[in-house]
Coordinates of C-alpha atoms and ligand atoms in Angstrom, one line a residue:
M1 CA -32.6 45.8 9.0
C2 CA -29.8 43.8 10.0
G3 CA -26.9 42.8 7.3
I4 CA -25.4 39.2 6.9
I5 CA -21.9 38.5 4.9
G6 CA -19.7 35.5 4.6
I7 CA -16.4 34.6 3.0
L8 CA -14.7 31.6 2.6
G9 CA -11.5 32.7 1.0
K10 CA -8.0 32.9 0.0
H11 CA -7.4 36.5 1.2
E12 CA -8.1 37.2 5.1
A13 CA -11.3 37.9 5.8
A14 CA -11.6 40.9 8.1
P15 CA -10.5 43.6 5.7
I16 CA -13.2 42.3 3.0
L17 CA -16.8 41.8 5.6
V18 CA -15.9 44.6 6.7
E19 CA -15.9 46.4 3.1
A20 CA -19.1 43.8 2.1
L21 CA -21.0 45.7 5.7
K22 CA -20.5 49.2 4.5
R23 CA -22.2 48.1 1.8
L24 CA -25.3 46.9 3.7
E25 CA -25.2 50.1 6.4
Y26 CA -28.2 51.7 4.7
R27 CA -30.2 49.2 5.7
G28 CA -30.1 50.2 9.0
Y29 CA -27.9 49.0 12.1
D30 CA -26.6 50.1 15.6
S31 CA -24.0 47.3 16.5
S32 CA -21.9 45.4 13.7
G33 CA -19.6 42.8 14.4
I34 CA -17.0 39.9 12.6
A35 CA -15.5 36.4 13.8
A36 CA -13.7 34.5 11.9
V37 CA -11.9 30.7 12.0
K38 CA -8.3 31.3 12.9
S39 CA -5.3 29.2 11.5
D40 CA -5.0 27.7 14.9
G41 CA -8.9 26.2 14.5
S42 CA -10.3 29.0 17.4
I43 CA -12.7 31.3 16.3
D44 CA -12.6 34.8 17.4
R45 CA -14.2 37.8 16.9
R46 CA -14.6 42.1 17.5
R47 CA -17.7 43.8 18.3
A48 CA -18.4 47.0 18.1
V49 CA -21.9 49.6 19.1
G50 CA -22.9 52.2 16.7
K51 CA -21.1 52.7 12.9
L52 CA -18.9 50.6 11.6
A53 CA -16.1 53.4 12.0
E54 CA -16.1 52.1 15.4
L55 CA -15.6 48.2 14.5
Q56 CA -13.0 49.4 11.9
D57 CA -11.0 51.3 15.1
K58 CA -11.3 48.3 17.2
L59 CA -9.7 46.3 14.3
V60 CA -6.6 48.3 13.9
F61 CA -5.9 48.0 17.5
E62 CA -6.5 43.9 17.5
P63 CA -6.3 42.6 14.1
L64 CA -9.1 39.9 13.1
E65 CA -6.8 36.5 11.8
G66 CA -8.7 33.9 9.9
K67 CA -9.9 33.4 6.4
A68 CA -13.3 32.0 6.7
G69 CA -15.5 34.8 8.6
I70 CA -18.7 35.9 9.1
G71 CA -19.7 39.7 9.8
H72 CA -23.3 41.5 10.7
T73 CA -24.9 44.5 11.0
R74 CA -27.5 44.1 13.6
W75 CA -30.9 46.1 13.9
A76 CA -31.8 45.5 17.6
T77 CA -34.9 43.7 18.3
H78 CA -34.0 41.3 21.5
G79 CA -31.8 43.2 23.5
E80 CA -30.8 47.1 23.4
P81 CA -28.1 47.7 21.2
T82 CA -24.7 47.1 23.3
E83 CA -21.8 45.2 22.9
K84 CA -22.4 41.9 24.8
N85 CA -25.7 41.7 22.5
A86 CA -24.2 42.3 19.2
H87 CA -23.3 39.8 15.9
P88 CA -21.7 37.3 15.8
H89 CA -22.5 35.3 18.9
S90 CA -19.8 32.4 19.7
V91 CA -21.5 29.9 21.8
G92 CA -19.1 26.3 22.2
H93 CA -17.5 25.7 19.4
V94 CA -20.0 27.6 17.2
S95 CA -20.5 31.1 15.8
V96 CA -23.8 32.7 14.5
V97 CA -24.9 35.8 12.6
H98 CA -28.8 36.5 11.8
N99 CA -31.3 38.6 10.8
G100 CA -35.0 37.4 11.5
I101 CA -36.4 36.5 14.9
I102 CA -36.5 33.0 16.6
E103 CA -39.8 33.2 18.3
N104 CA -39.7 30.4 20.4
F105 CA -36.0 30.9 22.0
I106 CA -37.5 31.5 25.4
D107 CA -38.9 27.7 25.5
L108 CA -35.5 27.3 24.3
R109 CA -33.5 29.0 27.1
Q110 CA -35.3 26.9 29.3
E111 CA -34.9 23.4 27.6
L112 CA -31.1 24.7 27.5
S113 CA -30.9 26.1 31.2
M114 CA -32.4 22.5 32.6
D115 CA -29.0 21.0 30.7
G116 CA -26.8 23.7 31.9
Y117 CA -26.4 25.9 28.8
K118 CA -26.6 30.1 30.3
S119 CA -27.7 32.2 27.9
R120 CA -24.6 35.5 28.3
T121 CA -26.9 38.0 25.9
D122 CA -30.4 39.4 25.7
T123 CA -30.8 38.3 22.2
D124 CA -32.8 35.3 20.5
T125 CA -30.0 34.6 18.5
E126 CA -27.3 33.2 21.1
T127 CA -30.2 30.0 21.5
I128 CA -29.1 29.4 17.9
A129 CA -25.1 29.0 19.0
M130 CA -26.7 27.0 22.1
V131 CA -28.7 24.9 20.5
C132 CA -25.8 24.2 18.1
S133 CA -23.6 23.4 20.6
K134 CA -25.2 21.3 22.5
F135 CA -25.8 19.3 20.1
I136 CA -21.7 19.0 18.8
D137 CA -21.1 18.4 22.9
E138 CA -24.1 15.5 22.3
G139 CA -21.4 14.0 19.6
Y140 CA -22.7 15.2 16.2
E141 CA -20.6 16.5 13.5
P142 CA -20.7 20.0 13.3
I143 CA -23.4 19.8 9.8
D144 CA -25.5 17.7 11.9
A145 CA -25.3 19.2 14.6
A146 CA -26.4 22.8 12.3
R147 CA -29.5 20.4 10.7
K148 CA -30.8 19.6 14.0
T149 CA -30.4 23.1 14.9
L150 CA -32.3 24.3 12.3
S151 CA -35.3 21.7 13.2
K152 CA -35.6 22.7 17.2
L153 CA -36.8 26.9 15.3
N154 CA -39.1 28.3 15.5
G155 CA -39.8 31.6 13.7
S156 CA -37.7 33.4 10.8
Y157 CA -33.8 33.6 10.1
A158 CA -31.1 33.9 7.4
I159 CA -28.2 32.3 9.4
A160 CA -24.3 32.3 8.9
M161 CA -22.3 30.0 11.1
L162 CA -18.5 28.9 11.6
F163 CA -17.5 26.3 13.6
E164 CA -14.5 25.7 16.0
G165 CA -11.4 23.5 14.2
H166 CA -13.3 24.0 11.0
E167 CA -11.8 26.5 7.8
N168 CA -12.9 25.4 5.4
F169 CA -16.9 25.6 5.3
I170 CA -19.9 28.0 6.6
F171 CA -22.9 26.6 6.8
A172 CA -26.4 28.7 5.9
A173 CA -29.9 28.9 5.6
R174 CA -33.2 30.7 4.8
S175 CA -36.6 30.4 6.9
G176 CA -38.6 33.7 6.1
S177 CA -35.4 36.1 5.2
P178 CA -33.3 36.3 2.6
L179 CA -29.6 35.0 1.9
A180 CA -28.1 34.6 -1.2
V181 CA -24.4 32.3 -2.5
G182 CA -21.8 34.3 -4.2
Y183 CA -19.7 32.4 -6.5
G184 CA -15.6 33.6 -6.3
K185 CA -12.5 31.8 -7.7
N186 CA -11.7 29.2 -5.5
E187 CA -14.0 32.0 -2.4
M188 CA -17.5 32.1 -2.2
Y189 CA -19.7 34.1 -0.4
L190 CA -23.2 34.7 1.8
G191 CA -25.2 38.0 2.0
S192 CA -28.4 38.6 3.2
D193 CA -28.5 41.0 0.1
A194 CA -27.1 41.2 -3.4
L195 CA -26.2 44.3 -3.2
A196 CA -23.6 43.8 -0.3
L197 CA -21.9 40.5 -2.8
M198 CA -21.5 43.1 -6.0
P199 CA -17.6 43.7 -6.1
L200 CA -17.0 40.4 -4.4
T201 CA -18.7 38.4 -7.6
N202 CA -21.4 39.1 -10.3
K203 CA -22.5 35.5 -9.7
I204 CA -25.1 34.9 -7.3
S205 CA -27.7 31.9 -6.4
Y206 CA -30.6 33.1 -3.6
L207 CA -31.7 29.9 -1.1
E208 CA -35.4 29.3 -1.2
E209 CA -37.2 29.4 1.9
E210 CA -35.9 26.1 4.2
D211 CA -32.9 25.6 2.0
H212 CA -29.6 25.1 4.1
A213 CA -26.4 25.4 2.1
V214 CA -22.6 24.6 3.2
L215 CA -19.9 26.6 1.5
T216 CA -16.6 25.2 0.8
R217 CA -14.4 27.0 -1.0
E218 CA -15.0 25.1 -4.5
G219 CA -18.6 25.8 -4.2
V220 CA -21.6 25.2 -2.6
K221 CA -23.8 22.3 -1.2
I222 CA -28.0 23.4 -1.4
Y223 CA -30.7 21.1 0.3
D224 CA -33.8 21.7 0.7
Q225 CA -36.6 21.0 4.1
K226 CA -36.1 17.5 3.5
G227 CA -32.0 17.1 2.9
N228 CA -32.9 16.8 -0.9
F229 CA -29.5 18.2 -2.7
V230 CA -30.8 20.7 -4.5
S231 CA -30.1 22.9 -7.5
R232 CA -30.2 26.3 -7.5
S233 CA -30.4 28.9 -10.3
V234 CA -27.8 31.3 -11.1
T235 CA -28.4 35.1 -11.4
Y236 CA -26.1 37.6 -12.9
L237 CA -26.2 40.7 -11.3
N238 CA -25.9 43.2 -13.2
Q239 CA -22.4 45.2 -12.4
S240 CA -22.9 48.4 -13.8
I241 CA -25.2 49.5 -11.5
N242 CA -23.3 51.5 -8.9
A243 CA -25.9 51.7 -6.4
H244 CA -22.8 52.8 -3.9
D245 CA -21.7 56.2 -5.2
K246 CA -23.5 59.8 -4.7
L247 CA -22.1 60.6 -8.0
G248 CA -21.5 64.3 -6.0
F249 CA -24.4 64.2 -4.3
N250 CA -24.6 65.4 -0.6
H251 CA -26.5 61.7 -0.1
F252 CA -28.1 58.7 -1.6
M253 CA -31.7 60.4 -0.3
E254 CA -30.9 63.8 -2.9
K255 CA -29.3 61.6 -5.8
E256 CA -32.2 59.0 -5.5
I257 CA -35.1 62.3 -5.8
H258 CA -32.8 63.6 -9.1
E259 CA -33.5 60.2 -10.7
Q260 CA -36.8 60.3 -10.5
P261 CA -37.2 61.8 -13.8
K262 CA -35.0 59.0 -15.3
A263 CA -36.7 56.0 -12.8
L264 CA -39.7 57.1 -14.0
E265 CA -39.0 57.1 -17.8
K266 CA -38.0 53.7 -17.7
A267 CA -41.2 52.5 -15.1
I268 CA -43.4 54.0 -17.7
K269 CA -42.0 52.5 -21.2
S270 CA -41.4 49.0 -19.9
Y271 CA -45.6 49.4 -19.7
L272 CA -45.4 50.7 -22.8
C273 CA -46.1 48.9 -26.5
D274 CA -47.3 49.6 -30.5
G275 CA -50.3 48.8 -31.1
E276 CA -52.6 49.2 -33.8
T277 CA -53.6 52.4 -33.8
G278 CA -50.0 54.1 -31.7
Q279 CA -48.8 53.0 -28.3
K280 CA -51.0 51.4 -25.8
I281 CA -50.5 50.4 -22.7
N282 CA -49.5 46.7 -22.1
I283 CA -50.0 45.5 -18.0
L284 CA -51.6 42.8 -16.5
E285 CA -52.9 41.4 -20.4
E286 CA -54.9 38.6 -18.6
V287 CA -56.6 40.3 -16.2
N288 CA -60.2 41.3 -17.0
F289 CA -61.1 43.9 -14.7
Q290 CA -64.9 43.8 -16.7
N291 CA -64.7 41.0 -14.1
I292 CA -63.0 41.9 -11.3
S293 CA -65.4 43.3 -8.3
K294 CA -62.3 44.9 -6.1
V295 CA -59.2 45.3 -5.9
I296 CA -57.1 45.2 -3.0
L297 CA -54.5 46.9 -2.1
V298 CA -51.8 46.1 1.0
A299 CA -48.2 47.7 1.8
C300 CA -46.5 49.4 4.3
G301 CA -45.6 53.6 5.6
T302 CA -44.4 54.7 1.8
A303 CA -46.5 52.2 -0.5
Y304 CA -48.9 52.3 1.7
Y305 CA -49.6 55.8 0.6
A306 CA -48.7 55.0 -3.1
C307 CA -51.7 52.0 -2.5
H308 CA -54.1 55.3 -0.7
V309 CA -53.6 57.4 -4.4
A310 CA -54.4 54.6 -6.1
K311 CA -57.5 54.0 -4.7
Y312 CA -58.5 57.5 -5.2
W313 CA -57.0 57.0 -9.1
I314 CA -59.4 53.5 -9.4
E315 CA -62.4 54.0 -7.6
K316 CA -63.0 57.1 -9.9
I317 CA -61.6 56.0 -13.1
A318 CA -62.2 52.6 -13.4
K319 CA -64.8 52.6 -11.1
I320 CA -63.9 49.9 -9.3
Q321 CA -64.2 49.5 -5.6
V322 CA -60.5 49.4 -3.7
E323 CA -59.7 48.4 0.0
I324 CA -57.0 49.9 1.0
D325 CA -54.8 48.4 4.6
I326 CA -51.7 48.8 6.1
A327 CA -50.4 45.4 6.3
S328 CA -49.6 44.8 9.7
E329 CA -53.3 45.2 10.6
F330 CA -54.5 43.4 7.2
R331 CA -53.1 40.3 8.6
Y332 CA -54.9 39.8 11.8
R333 CA -57.8 41.6 10.7
K334 CA -58.6 38.4 8.6
P335 CA -61.4 40.1 6.2
P336 CA -63.3 38.1 4.3
L337 CA -62.5 38.4 0.9
A338 CA -64.5 37.9 -2.6
R339 CA -63.1 35.2 -4.8
D340 CA -63.7 37.3 -7.9
S341 CA -61.4 40.1 -6.5
V342 CA -57.6 41.1 -7.6
A343 CA -55.3 41.5 -4.3
I344 CA -52.1 44.1 -5.1
F345 CA -48.9 43.8 -2.9
V346 CA -47.2 47.2 -3.0
S347 CA -43.2 46.9 -2.1
Q348 CA -39.9 48.5 -2.5
S349 CA -37.9 46.0 -1.2
G350 CA -40.2 43.0 -1.8
E351 CA -39.2 41.3 1.9
T352 CA -41.4 43.5 3.9
A353 CA -42.5 40.5 7.0
D354 CA -45.7 41.9 7.5
T355 CA -46.8 42.6 3.2
L356 CA -45.2 39.0 3.3
A357 CA -47.9 37.7 5.4
A358 CA -51.3 39.9 4.4
L359 CA -50.1 38.2 0.7
R360 CA -49.7 34.7 2.0
Y361 CA -52.9 34.8 3.7
C362 CA -54.2 36.1 0.1
H363 CA -53.2 32.9 -0.9
G364 CA -56.1 30.4 -3.0
K365 CA -58.7 33.5 -1.7
V366 CA -58.7 35.9 -4.8
L367 CA -57.9 35.1 -8.4
K368 CA -54.6 37.2 -8.3
I369 CA -52.0 38.0 -6.3
I370 CA -49.7 40.6 -8.2
S371 CA -46.8 42.3 -6.8
I372 CA -45.6 46.2 -7.6
V373 CA -41.5 45.0 -6.5
N374 CA -38.6 46.5 -6.6
V375 CA -36.4 43.7 -6.1
T376 CA -38.1 41.0 -8.7
T377 CA -35.9 38.0 -6.6
S378 CA -37.9 39.2 -3.8
S379 CA -39.6 36.7 -1.3
I380 CA -43.1 38.6 -2.3
A381 CA -42.6 38.6 -5.7
R382 CA -40.8 35.2 -6.0
E383 CA -44.6 34.3 -3.8
S384 CA -47.4 36.2 -6.7
D385 CA -49.2 35.3 -9.3
Q386 CA -47.5 38.1 -11.2
I387 CA -44.7 40.5 -10.8
L388 CA -45.4 44.2 -12.0
E389 CA -41.9 45.8 -11.6
I390 CA -40.8 49.5 -10.6
H391 CA -37.6 49.4 -12.0
A392 CA -36.3 51.9 -10.2
G393 CA -32.6 50.8 -9.3
P394 CA -31.2 50.7 -6.0
E395 CA -32.4 52.3 -3.6
I396 CA -30.0 53.2 -0.8
G397 CA -31.3 56.1 1.1
V398 CA -33.8 54.7 3.9
A399 CA -36.8 57.1 2.8
S400 CA -38.4 56.0 0.1
T401 CA -38.4 58.3 -2.5
K402 CA -37.8 57.0 -6.3
A403 CA -39.3 54.0 -5.3
F404 CA -42.7 55.7 -3.8
T405 CA -43.0 58.2 -7.8
C406 CA -42.3 54.7 -9.7
Q407 CA -45.0 52.7 -7.8
L408 CA -46.9 55.4 -8.7
A409 CA -46.3 55.5 -12.0
V410 CA -47.5 50.7 -12.6
L411 CA -50.9 51.9 -9.8
L412 CA -51.7 54.6 -12.3
L413 CA -50.9 52.2 -15.5
V414 CA -52.8 49.6 -13.9
T415 CA -55.8 51.8 -13.4
I416 CA -56.2 52.7 -16.8
K417 CA -55.7 49.3 -17.9
A418 CA -58.7 48.9 -16.0
A419 CA -60.4 51.8 -17.4
C420 CA -59.8 50.7 -20.7
D421 CA -60.9 46.9 -20.0
K422 CA -64.8 48.5 -18.5
S423 CA -64.9 50.7 -21.3
E424 CA -64.9 53.7 -18.8
Y425 CA -61.9 55.1 -20.5
S426 CA -62.1 56.8 -24.5
E427 CA -59.0 56.0 -27.0
K428 CA -58.4 59.3 -27.5
R429 CA -58.1 59.9 -24.1
L430 CA -55.5 57.2 -23.8
K431 CA -53.6 58.8 -26.4
A432 CA -53.8 61.4 -24.1
T433 CA -52.7 60.4 -21.0
I434 CA -50.2 58.0 -23.0
N435 CA -48.5 61.5 -24.1
E436 CA -48.6 63.7 -20.7
L437 CA -47.3 60.5 -19.6
K438 CA -44.4 60.3 -22.0
N439 CA -43.6 64.3 -20.9
L440 CA -44.0 64.3 -17.3
P441 CA -39.9 62.3 -16.5
S442 CA -38.8 65.9 -18.8
S443 CA -41.6 67.6 -16.8
L444 CA -40.0 66.8 -13.4
G445 CA -36.6 66.8 -14.7
R446 CA -36.9 70.6 -15.9
Y447 CA -38.9 71.3 -12.1
L448 CA -35.7 70.1 -10.4
E449 CA -33.6 72.6 -11.4
N450 CA -35.5 75.0 -10.0
I451 CA -35.4 74.1 -6.3
N452 CA -34.3 77.0 -3.9
S453 CA -37.4 78.2 -2.7
I454 CA -38.1 74.8 -1.1
K455 CA -34.4 75.8 0.9
D456 CA -35.4 78.8 1.8
V457 CA -38.7 76.8 3.2
A458 CA -36.8 73.7 4.8
Y459 CA -34.7 76.5 6.3
K460 CA -37.4 78.1 8.9
L461 CA -39.1 74.3 8.9
S462 CA -36.0 73.3 10.7
T463 CA -36.5 75.2 14.0
A464 CA -40.2 74.1 13.8
D465 CA -41.2 71.6 16.9
D466 CA -45.0 70.6 15.1
I467 CA -45.6 70.6 10.9
L468 CA -48.9 69.9 9.9
F469 CA -49.3 69.3 5.9
L470 CA -52.8 69.6 4.4
G471 CA -54.6 68.0 1.0
R472 CA -57.7 67.4 -0.3
G473 CA -58.1 64.0 -2.9
L474 CA -55.1 63.0 -4.3
M475 CA -53.3 65.5 -2.2
Y476 CA -54.5 64.1 0.8
P477 CA -51.9 60.5 0.7
L478 CA -49.2 62.9 -0.4
A479 CA -49.9 64.9 2.8
L480 CA -49.4 62.1 4.5
E481 CA -46.1 60.7 2.8
G482 CA -45.0 64.5 3.2
A483 CA -45.3 64.3 7.0
L484 CA -43.7 60.8 7.4
K485 CA -41.1 61.9 5.4
L486 CA -40.7 64.9 7.9
K487 CA -40.7 63.4 10.7
E488 CA -38.2 59.9 10.1
I489 CA -35.0 62.3 8.5
S490 CA -35.7 65.7 10.4
Y491 CA -37.2 64.0 13.8
I492 CA -39.4 66.9 13.6
H493 CA -43.0 66.0 14.6
A494 CA -45.4 66.1 11.6
E495 CA -48.4 64.7 10.8
G496 CA -51.0 65.5 7.4
Y497 CA -54.4 65.3 7.5
A498 CA -57.4 65.8 5.3
S499 CA -57.8 69.3 5.1
G500 CA -61.9 68.8 5.3
E501 CA -60.5 66.7 8.8
L502 CA -58.4 69.9 10.7
K503 CA -62.2 71.1 12.3
H504 CA -62.7 67.9 13.9
G505 CA -60.2 68.2 15.9
P506 CA -56.3 68.7 15.2
I507 CA -57.0 73.1 14.7
A508 CA -57.2 73.1 18.1
L509 CA -52.6 72.4 17.3
I510 CA -52.4 75.8 15.5
D511 CA -50.9 79.0 16.7
D512 CA -47.7 81.2 15.3
T513 CA -45.9 78.4 16.5
V514 CA -46.9 75.7 13.6
P515 CA -46.3 75.7 9.9
V516 CA -49.2 74.4 7.9
I517 CA -47.9 73.0 4.2
I518 CA -50.7 73.3 2.5
L519 CA -50.8 70.8 -1.1
A520 CA -52.9 72.4 -3.4
P521 CA -53.0 72.2 -7.2
S522 CA -55.4 74.3 -9.2
D523 CA -58.1 71.4 -9.5
E524 CA -61.9 70.8 -8.4
L525 CA -60.9 70.8 -5.1
Y526 CA -59.2 74.1 -5.1
E527 CA -61.2 76.4 -3.8
K528 CA -62.3 74.0 -1.3
S529 CA -58.6 73.4 0.1
M530 CA -58.7 77.7 -0.1
S531 CA -61.3 77.5 2.9
N532 CA -59.5 75.5 4.8
M533 CA -56.6 77.5 4.8
Q534 CA -58.1 80.8 5.0
E535 CA -59.4 79.0 9.0
V536 CA -55.7 78.1 10.1
I537 CA -54.4 81.5 8.8
A538 CA -57.0 83.1 10.3
R539 CA -55.4 81.4 13.6
K540 CA -52.2 82.4 13.3
A541 CA -50.5 80.0 11.4
N542 CA -47.1 79.9 9.5
V543 CA -49.1 79.1 6.2
I544 CA -46.5 77.3 2.9
L545 CA -49.0 77.1 -0.8
V546 CA -47.8 74.3 -2.9
S547 CA -49.9 74.9 -6.1
D548 CA -49.4 76.5 -9.9
K549 CA -49.0 79.9 -10.7
D550 CA -52.8 79.8 -10.8
G551 CA -53.6 78.9 -7.6
I552 CA -51.4 81.1 -5.8
Q553 CA -52.4 84.1 -7.5
S554 CA -55.6 83.1 -7.1
A555 CA -55.0 82.6 -3.5
G556 CA -54.5 86.0 -2.2
L557 CA -51.7 85.7 0.0
N558 CA -50.1 88.3 2.2
G559 CA -46.7 87.1 2.9
Q560 CA -46.9 83.9 3.3
D561 CA -44.5 81.6 1.9
T562 CA -45.6 79.6 -1.1
I563 CA -43.7 76.8 -3.7
E564 CA -44.2 76.9 -7.0
M565 CA -45.4 74.2 -9.1
P566 CA -45.5 73.5 -12.4
C567 CA -48.9 73.3 -14.2
I568 CA -49.7 69.4 -15.2
D569 CA -53.1 67.1 -15.9
P570 CA -54.7 66.3 -12.7
L571 CA -54.7 62.6 -12.9
L572 CA -50.9 62.9 -12.5
T573 CA -50.2 65.4 -9.5
P574 CA -49.7 62.9 -7.4
L575 CA -46.2 62.3 -9.1
L576 CA -45.5 65.5 -8.9
Y577 CA -46.4 66.7 -5.6
A578 CA -44.2 63.6 -4.7
L579 CA -41.2 66.1 -5.6
P580 CA -42.0 69.1 -3.4
V581 CA -42.9 66.8 0.0
Q582 CA -39.9 65.0 -0.5
L583 CA -37.3 68.0 -1.4
I584 CA -38.3 69.9 2.2
A585 CA -38.1 67.1 4.4
Y586 CA -34.6 66.4 3.0
F587 CA -33.6 70.0 2.5
T588 CA -35.1 70.7 6.3
A589 CA -32.8 67.2 7.6
V590 CA -29.9 68.6 5.7
Y591 CA -30.3 72.4 8.0
K592 CA -30.8 70.1 11.1
G593 CA -27.7 68.1 10.5
T594 CA -29.6 64.7 10.8
D595 CA -28.1 61.7 9.2
V596 CA -30.6 61.2 6.2
D597 CA -29.4 58.0 4.5
Q598 CA -29.6 56.8 8.3
P599 CA -32.0 57.8 10.7
R600 CA -31.8 57.2 13.8
N601 CA -34.0 53.9 14.3
L602 CA -34.8 53.3 10.6
A603 CA -34.0 50.3 8.9
K604 CA -34.6 50.2 4.9
S605 CA -36.1 46.9 4.7
V606 CA -38.5 45.5 7.3
T607 CA -37.8 42.2 8.3
V608 CA -39.5 41.6 11.3
E609 CA -43.6 42.1 11.9
Ligands
F6R701 C1 -40.3 55.5 4.5 C2 -40.4 54.2 3.6 C3 -41.4 53.6 4.6 C4 -41.1 52.0 3.4 C5 -42.0 50.7 4.2 C6 -42.0 50.0 2.9 O1 -39.6 56.5 3.2 O2 -39.7 53.9 3.4 O3 -42.2 53.5 4.9 O4 -42.1 52.3 2.9 O5 -41.1 49.9 5.1 O6 -41.1 49.2 3.2 P1 -41.0 48.2 1.0 O7 -41.7 49.2 -0.4 O8 -39.7 47.6 1.4 O9 -42.0 47.2 1.7

């Protein structure tokens, strides 16, 4: 979603701000802007609708002067993506960029209008600048005015503010939206995302909830909610991570699909250790699942589908009841929770607003709150009792790929640990599974070397208007994930269904214009899936069967398309079948010519509910 950057330096800020905003593009945005305090003390700004190139074009004809600046990429919430609504919002003496939502902005607007302050935009953000400017008009010093402004705001925010006549400091604050301070040499930076700061500095501090900060060129002073001066720990970013290089691939999504073998190897290895009788799984050591009556799994989108797979795994293998829900429903459903349950929250970014709120609902109600995250410094990680890192590395493509398979790997390891605790998993089986898991990354790597059949299928799919994905058992959540991936990047309408559910309604959609992708490895549910496949073939659907060699041979197809998968332990099929599902979406989108890495309307990290 929206991105913030701030710089207080020795050089002209505009080019550095624009470069940093480019590193935030992956989060999804529809307009952008920058502002700076000029040497005469006035604040100037440039804003543009659309991609950053539009802003850059503007800056060629109207350069922006100033060494203290703030910048923003906006994902519209309140008000259309127009130049008027783009940040920074400048009112009177103040210019502000903001991530999050000010929930009481209508009340604030009414108050302000009675005092003669009229809003000129449709945004909630403008009210922050209006309130602060009014306090300055009333005689408050800028920093006091900014502090007083915070006390008037309800909702979530990460804020960076510039003040007329003050080119020596930037005010920053966070409540519910992340914000990091970066340390340079006689330069200081702000970023909503550590990745944006990476080439500028590797030394950062995250503001904590309700902190505010005053940055000068010499350093930063951070204050907590009560106004006490506090010190926040310094983190050194790993600069070898070159997250913004496509490394020869056409898109970040393509690169990240191909990174899965390495990412999975890292994720799996990090939870294995040497035991007395060989390698063992070392995860959630302090939880004894014998004493757990229920596992609650909550997430959004793709991360939710990972939870859906885990429900099948945990209930079948560890024989523990599992409740899954999408976070936006769970948080308001407010279900009763048993004290002897564990709640697991799965999130790549660790900043998804609904998942965070669902986690907060569970505080004090369950035995343990566990987060499965890619970003261990994120809000969700910080607020959980235990963090399980997925080790996927930065994911830049909006459509989640490697994070999904790494989430699955960690959830599978949790499942096996739970099954071992409950004596549902023998030593022999454990050894065999560990071996299978260790071989998995190379099997995935080999599979990715020959994916031409998927390109052919995708070419045909790219002209379809509607596509169905069908699966049973572990393949049902994969069917849902396939449909989500396809619609988000190719904009083709797609639905995922449990194969057995088809005749209860969706079969009415089937005709010869609707391709039906059937995910059916030759497992215990294969025969059932084949019956459902025949039902759609009988209605002239264009079937694409994704199965292993035996599965394809036994299907008795007559000219229909197939995607052949390697044979694998049935337990691991979701990790393998995630690849064709991702690649079908990827190549279909490429043939359609859509913006694969930054699809329309989507944001990478959904920090508003
Ligand atoms: C789909 C996708 C989204 C995310 C969802 C949750 O490709 O990426 O559905 O999975 O927005 O995001 P995180 O995992 O960051 O909580």
